[in-house]
XYZ file of C-alpha atoms in Angstrom:
236
model
C 132.737 120.109 85.327
C 133.568 123.861 85.720
C 136.798 125.604 86.770
C 135.481 125.917 90.122
C 134.507 122.308 90.405
C 130.600 122.563 89.906
C 128.871 119.592 88.390
C 127.548 120.415 84.680
C 126.669 117.084 83.711
C 123.350 116.516 82.244
C 120.451 115.644 84.573
C 117.973 113.539 82.768
C 114.437 112.985 84.330
C 113.610 110.459 86.643
C 111.770 108.241 84.195
C 114.590 108.644 81.496
C 116.885 107.424 84.222
C 114.730 104.357 85.414
C 114.158 103.575 81.859
C 118.012 103.645 80.942
C 118.859 101.318 83.592
C 116.156 98.892 84.550
C 116.717 96.293 82.153
C 120.491 96.167 83.007
C 119.484 95.069 86.658
C 119.590 98.586 88.310
C 116.830 100.631 90.100
C 116.369 104.398 90.372
C 115.747 105.052 94.203
C 116.036 108.136 96.008
C 118.256 110.172 93.635
C 120.603 107.330 93.378
C 121.042 104.066 91.227
C 121.421 100.865 93.063
C 121.724 97.104 92.295
C 123.332 94.144 94.076
C 125.547 91.221 92.840
C 125.162 88.046 94.741
C 128.832 86.614 95.524
C 129.906 83.072 97.218
C 132.502 84.595 99.394
C 134.049 87.965 100.924
C 136.969 87.258 98.824
C 135.038 86.962 95.452
C 132.933 90.183 96.333
C 136.186 92.167 96.817
C 137.653 90.832 93.643
C 134.444 91.836 91.896
C 134.571 95.380 93.789
C 138.227 95.955 92.377
C 137.203 95.007 88.638
C 134.252 97.407 88.970
C 136.617 100.193 90.370
C 139.103 99.565 87.591
C 136.282 99.834 85.046
C 134.934 103.028 86.524
C 138.259 104.633 86.720
C 139.410 107.667 88.879
C 136.412 109.841 87.796
C 133.948 107.807 89.700
C 135.657 108.691 92.955
C 132.539 111.236 93.664
C 130.157 109.132 92.314
C 130.210 105.320 93.097
C 130.007 103.475 96.599
C 130.083 99.848 97.357
C 129.308 97.704 100.218
C 131.132 94.473 100.237
C 129.787 91.638 102.045
C 130.508 87.835 102.360
C 127.374 87.246 100.072
C 126.890 90.222 98.066
C 128.269 93.289 96.853
C 126.035 96.273 96.985
C 126.613 98.945 94.607
C 125.428 102.627 94.517
C 125.877 105.523 91.887
C 125.012 109.026 92.686
C 126.896 112.381 91.819
C 127.941 113.649 95.361
C 128.530 116.973 93.974
C 124.804 117.245 92.478
C 123.453 114.911 95.120
C 121.421 113.181 92.308
C 121.945 111.117 89.276
C 123.499 112.692 86.348
C 124.120 111.176 82.603
C 127.604 110.383 83.665
C 126.200 107.961 86.401
C 123.856 106.462 83.786
C 126.668 105.828 81.379
C 128.670 104.487 84.228
C 126.044 102.019 85.046
C 126.318 100.588 81.611
C 129.825 99.902 82.159
C 129.628 98.448 85.338
C 126.861 96.106 84.147
C 129.025 95.082 81.186
C 131.929 94.111 83.489
C 129.746 92.027 85.784
C 128.313 90.077 83.226
C 132.029 89.460 81.835
C 132.488 87.956 85.007
C 129.467 85.377 84.599
C 127.708 87.313 87.459
C 124.444 88.955 87.461
C 123.031 92.424 88.799
C 119.873 92.284 90.464
C 117.872 94.892 92.553
C 116.128 92.140 94.486
C 112.390 92.798 93.136
C 110.575 89.401 92.600
C 113.640 87.692 93.531
C 113.736 85.320 96.900
C 115.494 87.907 98.852
C 114.193 89.360 102.196
C 114.083 92.671 100.620
C 115.073 94.845 97.398
C 117.646 97.516 97.085
C 116.542 100.604 99.288
C 117.514 103.903 100.758
C 116.066 105.070 104.036
C 115.611 108.632 105.080
C 114.570 110.161 108.623
C 112.003 112.750 108.555
C 111.644 115.078 111.749
C 108.617 117.399 112.151
C 109.566 120.478 113.714
C 108.024 123.973 114.300
C 111.210 125.588 114.019
C 113.524 123.738 111.917
C 116.308 126.405 112.043
C 116.660 125.793 115.712
C 116.748 122.109 115.770
C 118.779 121.477 112.677
C 122.057 122.116 114.287
C 121.558 119.429 117.117
C 120.838 116.824 114.696
C 123.848 117.927 112.735
C 125.963 117.941 115.532
C 124.786 114.672 117.378
C 124.663 112.650 114.134
C 128.302 113.917 112.766
C 126.470 114.890 109.506
C 127.304 117.559 106.972
C 125.145 119.563 104.609
C 123.763 117.826 101.323
C 125.651 118.996 98.236
C 124.105 122.383 97.335
C 121.845 122.594 100.220
C 123.351 124.384 103.296
C 120.092 126.512 104.353
C 118.982 126.649 107.762
C 115.952 124.066 106.765
C 117.860 121.870 104.408
C 118.554 118.117 104.654
C 121.356 116.821 106.344
C 123.423 113.706 105.265
C 125.907 111.042 106.557
C 129.420 112.200 105.012
C 130.703 108.573 104.785
C 127.043 107.359 103.148
C 126.520 104.956 106.067
C 123.396 106.407 107.833
C 120.101 107.521 106.502
C 119.748 111.171 105.253
C 117.760 113.653 107.630
C 115.158 115.951 106.505
C 112.651 118.325 108.298
C 109.013 118.637 107.705
C 107.582 121.984 109.008
C 104.597 121.823 111.461
C 102.087 124.208 111.630
C 101.029 123.513 115.207
C 102.126 121.176 117.960
C 100.513 117.735 117.844
C 100.459 115.944 121.318
C 100.504 112.209 121.220
C 101.503 111.952 117.694
C 105.074 110.658 116.713
C 107.413 113.381 115.381
C 109.938 111.256 113.703
C 109.246 108.691 111.112
C 111.153 106.799 108.232
C 110.748 107.241 104.679
C 111.665 103.992 103.068
C 112.576 104.428 99.099
C 112.032 101.574 97.092
C 112.009 100.525 93.744
C 108.828 101.739 91.927
C 108.095 97.830 91.064
C 108.958 96.757 94.805
C 106.180 99.385 96.217
C 103.201 97.159 95.806
C 104.990 94.120 97.495
C 106.468 96.127 100.175
C 102.984 97.853 101.117
C 101.072 94.396 101.205
C 103.644 92.697 103.616
C 103.319 95.737 105.939
C 99.277 95.540 106.010
C 99.515 91.902 106.341
C 101.934 92.579 109.168
C 99.444 94.495 111.219
C 99.975 97.812 109.545
C 97.457 100.443 108.428
C 97.094 102.482 105.159
C 96.771 105.909 106.301
C 96.923 107.679 102.934
C 97.454 106.806 99.258
C 96.576 110.011 97.839
C 100.264 111.008 96.855
C 100.673 107.536 95.357
C 102.919 106.532 93.586
C 105.029 109.218 94.913
C 104.333 108.005 98.390
C 102.063 106.015 100.593
C 101.580 106.663 104.353
C 101.495 103.545 106.525
C 101.370 103.179 110.257
C 101.552 100.475 112.797
C 99.126 99.367 115.325
C 99.892 102.208 117.582
C 99.876 105.011 114.975
C 103.785 105.250 114.713
C 104.091 106.296 110.897
C 106.343 105.344 107.776
C 106.174 106.001 104.277
C 107.017 104.077 101.454
C 108.209 106.087 98.590
C 109.312 105.799 94.833
C 110.729 108.302 92.072
C 107.190 108.172 90.359
C 104.920 111.035 90.321
C 107.913 113.686 90.906
C 108.862 114.915 87.739
């Protein structure tokens, strides 16, 4: 960190991040690292969270958040100052992994497991003719804030508590009547994408485009409402 608080930690490439943490049970998803620890009770989840927080230290306050549930603990690592993963979060993932193993538990991203879904992060994409005009409305109505280092009139918005999905805006060239103007971006682990797409198609969905795969695939439901399945691949 510099004197003015700017995060100067090294930013490895997406591929470097993914390869550094994959075998330990983490996945790189939408600029963050995520994993899940299965536990038998809420008390056990809280105990594990306390051990993880102790191992992470005070320096992790700006980069680690935990979702404590009765059957699992979901861990997310991201530098909030940089709005991405730096070398510090990669190193912290290793320390956390060691603690969880010492407790006799396993980190899993939910890929190839008998789980309802893998780890994932969701964004809302809003198509707009005049992004600068509508962005303040969405910022106010959602109670959102600017993403770190991105406070321009067309930049994304994020939940300050990291509970809700981020919102980003896609420029339209002209109005498109009878077409959805809001769609979901479902960011999944790179090795989860094929299974997720196959399931969506089997459920009546349609593949509209794979021209930008493996960065993203554009899918739609039977009435044409769109969603994108995205991964980190193809973005470096």
